[in-house]
PDB file of C-alpha atoms in Angstrom:
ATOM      1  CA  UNK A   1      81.084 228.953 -13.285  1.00 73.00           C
ATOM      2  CA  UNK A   2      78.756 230.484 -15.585  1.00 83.00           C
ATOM      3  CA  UNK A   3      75.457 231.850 -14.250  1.00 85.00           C
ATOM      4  CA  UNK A   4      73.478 229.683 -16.141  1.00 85.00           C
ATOM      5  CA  UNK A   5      75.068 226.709 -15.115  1.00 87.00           C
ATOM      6  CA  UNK A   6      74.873 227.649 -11.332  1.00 89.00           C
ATOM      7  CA  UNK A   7      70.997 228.223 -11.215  1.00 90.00           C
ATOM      8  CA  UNK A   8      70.865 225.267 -13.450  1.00 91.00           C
ATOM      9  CA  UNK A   9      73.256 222.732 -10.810  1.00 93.00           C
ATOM     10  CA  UNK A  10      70.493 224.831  -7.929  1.00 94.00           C
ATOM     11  CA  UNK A  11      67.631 224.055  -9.440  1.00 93.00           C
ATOM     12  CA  UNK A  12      68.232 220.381 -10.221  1.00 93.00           C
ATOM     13  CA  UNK A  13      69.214 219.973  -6.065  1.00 94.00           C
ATOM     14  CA  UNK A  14      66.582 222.406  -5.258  1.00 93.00           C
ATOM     15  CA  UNK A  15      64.565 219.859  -7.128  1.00 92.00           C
ATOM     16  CA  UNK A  16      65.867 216.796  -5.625  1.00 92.00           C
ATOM     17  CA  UNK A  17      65.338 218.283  -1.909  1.00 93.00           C
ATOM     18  CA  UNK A  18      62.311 220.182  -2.355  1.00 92.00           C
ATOM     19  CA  UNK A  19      60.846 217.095  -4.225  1.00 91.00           C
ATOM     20  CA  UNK A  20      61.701 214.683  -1.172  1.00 91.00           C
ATOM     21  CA  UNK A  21      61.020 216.941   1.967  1.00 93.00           C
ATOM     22  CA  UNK A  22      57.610 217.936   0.049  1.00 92.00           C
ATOM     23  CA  UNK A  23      56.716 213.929  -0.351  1.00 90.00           C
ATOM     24  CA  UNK A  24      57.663 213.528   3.294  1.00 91.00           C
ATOM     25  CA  UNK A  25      55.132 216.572   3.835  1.00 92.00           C
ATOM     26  CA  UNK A  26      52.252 215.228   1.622  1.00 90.00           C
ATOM     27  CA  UNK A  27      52.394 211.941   3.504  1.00 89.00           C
ATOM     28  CA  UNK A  28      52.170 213.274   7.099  1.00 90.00           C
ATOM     29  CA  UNK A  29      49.409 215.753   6.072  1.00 87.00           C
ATOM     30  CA  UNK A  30      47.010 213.569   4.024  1.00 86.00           C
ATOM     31  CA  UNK A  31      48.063 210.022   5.936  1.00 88.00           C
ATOM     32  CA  UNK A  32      46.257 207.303   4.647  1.00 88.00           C
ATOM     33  CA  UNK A  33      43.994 209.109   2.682  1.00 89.00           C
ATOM     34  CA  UNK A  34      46.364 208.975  -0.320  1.00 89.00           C
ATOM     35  CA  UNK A  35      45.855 205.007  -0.356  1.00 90.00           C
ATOM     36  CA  UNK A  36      42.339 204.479  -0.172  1.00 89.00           C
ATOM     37  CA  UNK A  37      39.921 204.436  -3.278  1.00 85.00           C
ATOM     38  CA  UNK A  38      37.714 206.463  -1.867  1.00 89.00           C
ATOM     39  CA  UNK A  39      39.863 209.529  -0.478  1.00 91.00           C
ATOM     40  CA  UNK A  40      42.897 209.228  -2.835  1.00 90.00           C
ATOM     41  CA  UNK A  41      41.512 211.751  -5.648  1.00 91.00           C
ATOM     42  CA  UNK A  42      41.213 214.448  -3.675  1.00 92.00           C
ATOM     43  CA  UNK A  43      44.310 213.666  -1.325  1.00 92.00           C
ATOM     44  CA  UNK A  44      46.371 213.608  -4.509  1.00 92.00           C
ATOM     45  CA  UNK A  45      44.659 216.213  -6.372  1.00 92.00           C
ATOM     46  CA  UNK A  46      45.200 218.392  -3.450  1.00 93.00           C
ATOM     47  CA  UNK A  47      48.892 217.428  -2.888  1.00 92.00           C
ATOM     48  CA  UNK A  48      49.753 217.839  -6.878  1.00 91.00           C
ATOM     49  CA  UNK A  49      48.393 221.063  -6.734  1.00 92.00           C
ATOM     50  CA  UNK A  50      49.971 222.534  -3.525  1.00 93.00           C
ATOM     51  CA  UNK A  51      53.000 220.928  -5.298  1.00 91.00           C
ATOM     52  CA  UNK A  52      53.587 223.473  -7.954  1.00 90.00           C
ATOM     53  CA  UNK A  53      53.443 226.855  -6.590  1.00 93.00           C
ATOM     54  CA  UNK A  54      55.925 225.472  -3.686  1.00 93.00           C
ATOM     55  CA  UNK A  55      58.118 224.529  -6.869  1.00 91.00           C
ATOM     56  CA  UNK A  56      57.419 227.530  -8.135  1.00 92.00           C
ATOM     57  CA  UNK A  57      58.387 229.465  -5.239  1.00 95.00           C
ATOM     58  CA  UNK A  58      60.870 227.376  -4.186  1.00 94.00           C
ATOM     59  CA  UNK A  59      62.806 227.883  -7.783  1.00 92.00           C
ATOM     60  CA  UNK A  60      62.377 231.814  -7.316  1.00 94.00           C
ATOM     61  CA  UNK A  61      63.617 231.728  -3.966  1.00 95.00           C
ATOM     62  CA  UNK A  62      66.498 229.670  -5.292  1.00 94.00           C
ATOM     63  CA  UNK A  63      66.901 231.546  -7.868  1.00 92.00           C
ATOM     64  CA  UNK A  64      67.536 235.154  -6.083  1.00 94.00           C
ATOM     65  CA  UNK A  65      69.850 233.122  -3.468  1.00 94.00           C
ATOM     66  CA  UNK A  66      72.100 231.977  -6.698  1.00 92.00           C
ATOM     67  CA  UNK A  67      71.850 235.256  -7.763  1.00 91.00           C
ATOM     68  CA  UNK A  68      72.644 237.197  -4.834  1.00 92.00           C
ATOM     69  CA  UNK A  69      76.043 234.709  -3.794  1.00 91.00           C
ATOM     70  CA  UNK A  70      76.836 235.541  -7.786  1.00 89.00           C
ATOM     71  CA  UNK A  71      77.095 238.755  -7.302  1.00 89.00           C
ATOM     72  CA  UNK A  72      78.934 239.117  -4.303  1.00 90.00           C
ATOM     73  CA  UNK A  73      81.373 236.688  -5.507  1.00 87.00           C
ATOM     74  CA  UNK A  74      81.952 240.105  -8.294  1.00 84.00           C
ATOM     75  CA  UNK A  75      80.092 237.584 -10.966  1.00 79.00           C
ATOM     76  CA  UNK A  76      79.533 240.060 -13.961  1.00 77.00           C
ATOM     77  CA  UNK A  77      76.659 238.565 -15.856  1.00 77.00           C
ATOM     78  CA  UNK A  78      73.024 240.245 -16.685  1.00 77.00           C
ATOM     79  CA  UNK A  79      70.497 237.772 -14.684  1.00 77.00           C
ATOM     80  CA  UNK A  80      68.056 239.136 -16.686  1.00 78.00           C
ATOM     81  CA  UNK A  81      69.233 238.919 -20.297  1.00 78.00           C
ATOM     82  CA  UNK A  82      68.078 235.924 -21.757  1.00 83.00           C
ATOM     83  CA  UNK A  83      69.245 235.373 -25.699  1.00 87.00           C
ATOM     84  CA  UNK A  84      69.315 232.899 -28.207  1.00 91.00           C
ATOM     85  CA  UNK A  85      70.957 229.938 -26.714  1.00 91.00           C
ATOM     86  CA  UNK A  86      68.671 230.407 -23.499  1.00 90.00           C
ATOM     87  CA  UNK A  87      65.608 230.030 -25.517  1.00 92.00           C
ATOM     88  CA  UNK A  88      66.937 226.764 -27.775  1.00 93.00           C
ATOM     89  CA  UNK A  89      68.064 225.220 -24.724  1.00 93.00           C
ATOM     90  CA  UNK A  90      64.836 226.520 -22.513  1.00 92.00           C
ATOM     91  CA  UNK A  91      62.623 224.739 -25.631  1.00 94.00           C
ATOM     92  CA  UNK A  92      64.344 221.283 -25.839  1.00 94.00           C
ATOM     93  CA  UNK A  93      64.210 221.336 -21.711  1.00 93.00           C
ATOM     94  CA  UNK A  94      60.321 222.124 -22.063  1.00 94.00           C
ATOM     95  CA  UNK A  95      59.827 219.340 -24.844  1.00 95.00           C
ATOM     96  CA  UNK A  96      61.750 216.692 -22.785  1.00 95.00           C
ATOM     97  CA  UNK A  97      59.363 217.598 -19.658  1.00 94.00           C
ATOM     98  CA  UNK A  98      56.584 217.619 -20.707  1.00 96.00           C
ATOM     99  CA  UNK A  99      57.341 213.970 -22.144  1.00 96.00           C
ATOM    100  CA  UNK A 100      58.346 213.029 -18.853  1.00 96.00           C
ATOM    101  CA  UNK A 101      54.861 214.268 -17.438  1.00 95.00           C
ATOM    102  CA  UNK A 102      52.954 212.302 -20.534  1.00 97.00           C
ATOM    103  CA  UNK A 103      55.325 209.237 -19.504  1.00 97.00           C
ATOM    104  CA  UNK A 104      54.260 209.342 -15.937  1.00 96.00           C
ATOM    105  CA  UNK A 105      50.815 209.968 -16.528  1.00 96.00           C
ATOM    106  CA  UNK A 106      50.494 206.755 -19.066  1.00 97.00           C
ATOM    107  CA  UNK A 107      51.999 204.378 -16.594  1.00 97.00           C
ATOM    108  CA  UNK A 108      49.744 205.666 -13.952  1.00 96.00           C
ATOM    109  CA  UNK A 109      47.083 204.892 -16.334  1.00 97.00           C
ATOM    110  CA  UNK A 110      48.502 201.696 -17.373  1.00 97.00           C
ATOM    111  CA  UNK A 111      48.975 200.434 -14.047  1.00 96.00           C
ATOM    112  CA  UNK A 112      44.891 201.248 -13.091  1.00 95.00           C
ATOM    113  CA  UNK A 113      44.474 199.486 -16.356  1.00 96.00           C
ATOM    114  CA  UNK A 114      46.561 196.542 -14.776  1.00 96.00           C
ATOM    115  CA  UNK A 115      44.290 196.305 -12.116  1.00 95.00           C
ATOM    116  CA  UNK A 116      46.208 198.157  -9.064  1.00 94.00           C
ATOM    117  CA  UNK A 117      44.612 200.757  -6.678  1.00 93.00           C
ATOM    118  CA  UNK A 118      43.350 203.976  -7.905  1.00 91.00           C
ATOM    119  CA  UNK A 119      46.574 206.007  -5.885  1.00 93.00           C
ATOM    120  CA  UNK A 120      48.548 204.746  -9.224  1.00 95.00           C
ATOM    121  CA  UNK A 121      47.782 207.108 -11.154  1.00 95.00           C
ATOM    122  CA  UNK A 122      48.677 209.642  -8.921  1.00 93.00           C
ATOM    123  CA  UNK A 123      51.878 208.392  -7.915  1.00 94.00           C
ATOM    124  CA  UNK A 124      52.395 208.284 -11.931  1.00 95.00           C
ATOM    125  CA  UNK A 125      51.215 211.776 -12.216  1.00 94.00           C
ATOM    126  CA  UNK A 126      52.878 213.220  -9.387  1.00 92.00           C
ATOM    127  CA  UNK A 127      56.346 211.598  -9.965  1.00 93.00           C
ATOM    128  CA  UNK A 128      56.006 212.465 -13.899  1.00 94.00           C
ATOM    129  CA  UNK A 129      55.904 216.405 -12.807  1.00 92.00           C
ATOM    130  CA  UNK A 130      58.701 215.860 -10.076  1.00 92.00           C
ATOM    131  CA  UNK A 131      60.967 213.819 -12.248  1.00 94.00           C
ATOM    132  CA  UNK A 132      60.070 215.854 -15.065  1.00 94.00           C
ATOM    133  CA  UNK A 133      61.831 219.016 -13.684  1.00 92.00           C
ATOM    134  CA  UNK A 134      64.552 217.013 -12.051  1.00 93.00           C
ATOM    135  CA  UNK A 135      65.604 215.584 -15.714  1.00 94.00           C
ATOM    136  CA  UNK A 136      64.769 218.640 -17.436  1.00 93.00           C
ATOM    137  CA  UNK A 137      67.165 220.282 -14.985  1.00 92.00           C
ATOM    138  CA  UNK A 138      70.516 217.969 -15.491  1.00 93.00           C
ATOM    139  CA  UNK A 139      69.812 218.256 -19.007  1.00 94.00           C
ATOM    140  CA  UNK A 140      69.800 221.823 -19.091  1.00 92.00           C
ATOM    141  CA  UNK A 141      73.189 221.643 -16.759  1.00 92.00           C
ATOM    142  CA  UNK A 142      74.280 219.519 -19.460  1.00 93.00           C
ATOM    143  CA  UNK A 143      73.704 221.660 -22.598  1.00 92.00           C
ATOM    144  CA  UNK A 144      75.142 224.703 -21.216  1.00 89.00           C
ATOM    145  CA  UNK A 145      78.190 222.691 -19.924  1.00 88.00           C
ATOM    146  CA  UNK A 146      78.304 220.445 -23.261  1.00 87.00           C
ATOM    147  CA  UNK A 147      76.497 222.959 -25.692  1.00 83.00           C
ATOM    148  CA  UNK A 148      73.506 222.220 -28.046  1.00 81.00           C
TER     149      UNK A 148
ATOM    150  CA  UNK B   1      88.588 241.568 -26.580  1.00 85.00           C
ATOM    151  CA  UNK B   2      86.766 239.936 -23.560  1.00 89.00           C
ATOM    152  CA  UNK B   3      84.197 237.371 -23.741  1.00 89.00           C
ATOM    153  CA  UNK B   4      82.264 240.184 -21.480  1.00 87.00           C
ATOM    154  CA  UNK B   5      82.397 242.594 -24.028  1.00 90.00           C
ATOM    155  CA  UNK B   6      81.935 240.919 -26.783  1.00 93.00           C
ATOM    156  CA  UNK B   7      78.432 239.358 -25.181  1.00 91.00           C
ATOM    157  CA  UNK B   8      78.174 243.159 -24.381  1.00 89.00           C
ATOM    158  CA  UNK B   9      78.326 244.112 -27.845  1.00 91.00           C
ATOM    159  CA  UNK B  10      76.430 241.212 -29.696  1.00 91.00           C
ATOM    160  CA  UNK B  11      73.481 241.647 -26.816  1.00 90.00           C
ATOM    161  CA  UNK B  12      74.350 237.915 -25.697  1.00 91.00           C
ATOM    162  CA  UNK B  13      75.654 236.017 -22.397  1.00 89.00           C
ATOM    163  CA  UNK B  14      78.955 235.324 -22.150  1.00 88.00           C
ATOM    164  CA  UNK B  15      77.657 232.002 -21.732  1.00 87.00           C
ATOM    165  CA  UNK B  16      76.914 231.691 -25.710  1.00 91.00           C
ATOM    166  CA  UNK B  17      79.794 233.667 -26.093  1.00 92.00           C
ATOM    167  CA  UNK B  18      82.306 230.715 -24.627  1.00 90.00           C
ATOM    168  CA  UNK B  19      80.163 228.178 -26.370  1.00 91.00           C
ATOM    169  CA  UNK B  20      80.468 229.612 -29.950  1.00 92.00           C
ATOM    170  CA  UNK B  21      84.072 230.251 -29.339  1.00 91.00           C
ATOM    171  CA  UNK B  22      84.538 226.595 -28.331  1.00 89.00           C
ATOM    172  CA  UNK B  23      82.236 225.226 -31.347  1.00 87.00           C
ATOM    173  CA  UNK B  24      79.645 223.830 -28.689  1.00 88.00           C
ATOM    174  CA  UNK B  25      76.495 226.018 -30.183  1.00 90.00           C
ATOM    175  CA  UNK B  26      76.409 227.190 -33.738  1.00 91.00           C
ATOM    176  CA  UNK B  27      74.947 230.787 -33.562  1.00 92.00           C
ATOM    177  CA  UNK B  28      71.893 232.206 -35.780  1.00 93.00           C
ATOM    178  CA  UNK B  29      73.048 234.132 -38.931  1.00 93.00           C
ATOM    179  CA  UNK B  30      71.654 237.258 -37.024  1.00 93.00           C
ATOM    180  CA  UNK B  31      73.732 236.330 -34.151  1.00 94.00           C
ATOM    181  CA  UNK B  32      76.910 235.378 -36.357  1.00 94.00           C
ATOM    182  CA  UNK B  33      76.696 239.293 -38.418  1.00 94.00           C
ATOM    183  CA  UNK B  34      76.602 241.065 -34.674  1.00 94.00           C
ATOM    184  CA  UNK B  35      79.467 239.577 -33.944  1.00 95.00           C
ATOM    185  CA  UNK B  36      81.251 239.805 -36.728  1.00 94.00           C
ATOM    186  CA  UNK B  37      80.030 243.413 -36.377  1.00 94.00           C
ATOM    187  CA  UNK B  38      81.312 243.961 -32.924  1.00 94.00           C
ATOM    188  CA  UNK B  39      84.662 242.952 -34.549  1.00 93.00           C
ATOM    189  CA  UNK B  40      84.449 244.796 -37.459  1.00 93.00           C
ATOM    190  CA  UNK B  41      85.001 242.278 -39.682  1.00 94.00           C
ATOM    191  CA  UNK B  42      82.847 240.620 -42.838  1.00 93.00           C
ATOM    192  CA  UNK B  43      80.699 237.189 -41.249  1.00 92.00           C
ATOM    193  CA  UNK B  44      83.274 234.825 -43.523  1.00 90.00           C
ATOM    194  CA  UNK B  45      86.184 236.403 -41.779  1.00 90.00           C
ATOM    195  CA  UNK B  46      84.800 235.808 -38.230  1.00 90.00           C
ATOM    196  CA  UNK B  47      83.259 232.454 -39.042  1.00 89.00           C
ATOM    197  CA  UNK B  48      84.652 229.402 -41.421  1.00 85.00           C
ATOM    198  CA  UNK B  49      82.277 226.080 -41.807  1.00 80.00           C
ATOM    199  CA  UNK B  50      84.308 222.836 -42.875  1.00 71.00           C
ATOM    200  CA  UNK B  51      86.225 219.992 -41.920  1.00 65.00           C
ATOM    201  CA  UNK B  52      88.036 222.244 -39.474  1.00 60.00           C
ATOM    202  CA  UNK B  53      84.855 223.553 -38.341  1.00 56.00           C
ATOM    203  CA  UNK B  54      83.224 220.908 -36.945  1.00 55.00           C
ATOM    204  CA  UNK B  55      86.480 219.814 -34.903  1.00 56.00           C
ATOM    205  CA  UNK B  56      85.696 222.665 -32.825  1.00 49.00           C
ATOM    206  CA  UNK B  57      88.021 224.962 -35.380  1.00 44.00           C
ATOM    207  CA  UNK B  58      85.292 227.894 -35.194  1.00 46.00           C
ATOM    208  CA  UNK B  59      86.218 231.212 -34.685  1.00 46.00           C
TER     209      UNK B  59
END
């Protein structure tokens, strides 16, 4: 397998995992607090925003794991050369992310608008960003394995 | 020629390499004259656009 496609297939379960063991995380740290009116700003604010440097992180660490099995399977390809394909796949990943963030962040709103709970739009936000990179993941998987 | 050195040559991955080869990304005309280049061969001998073409006939 191509490079590309390998830290492409890690990243999407890196995704998936990090994604689920973080929500499990979240829950037992803030408790409660992310369900009631009051507290559930800050509890979410505070777990969205630990949320992407760990994805961050997590995606280097991933990343230089991929890399480093890669090359001592005698894999031949520059890790850091990134050319025109990269970038035209790299933008329509991008563009179909950040839709999935807008997505989740307008059916948070419309559910507070429906009358639920305040958490809503949190859960909207917060599973807009995870699901965001999960789909923009597979779909990158997809365009290097299908093409563009 | 290998895909390797060919990427090597056009300053590309092998990954768009295999793709152009097997008609799945159609390459920038900058991209198209370095590899013509790296063959040594004019763009319309390395590349044909028709019928053919778009059955995945690229060069």
């Amino acid at each position: 397998m191509i490079l590309q496609q390998l830290r492409s297939a890690a990243f999407f379960v890196s995704n998936l995992v990090t994604g689920s063991i973080y929500l499990f995380i979240a829950w037992r740290w803030h408790g409660q607090a992310l369900f009631a009116d009051a507290t559930a700003p800050r509890a979410w604010a505070l777990a969205i925003l630990v949320y992407i440097p760990v994805q961050v992180v997590t995606r280097l660490a991933v990343f230089l794991a991929v890399l480093a099995a890669y090359k001592l399977r005698g894999g031949q390809d520059d890790p850091s050369l990134e050319d025109e394909m990269d970038k035209a796949i790299d933008a329509r990943m991008t563009r179909v992310l950040l839709n999935v963030v807008l997505l989740g962040l307008l059916a948070g709103l419309g559910a507070v608008a429906a009358g639920l709970p305040t958490y809503w739009l949190f859960v909207g936000i917060g599973a807009g960003i995870w699901l965001g990179a999960v789909v923009g993941d597979a779909l990158m998987l997809i365009m290097y394995r299908r093409g563009l | 020629m290998t895909q390797q050195a060919l990427a090597e040559k056009a300053g590309v991955t092998r990954q768009t390499i295999i793709a152009v080869e097997s008609g799945k990304y159609c390459p920038s005309l900058e991209l198209a004259f370095r590899i013509a280049a790296a063959f040594g061969v004019r763009v319309d001998e390395a590349f044909s656009y028709g019928p053919e073409a778009d059955e995945g006939g690229e060069s």
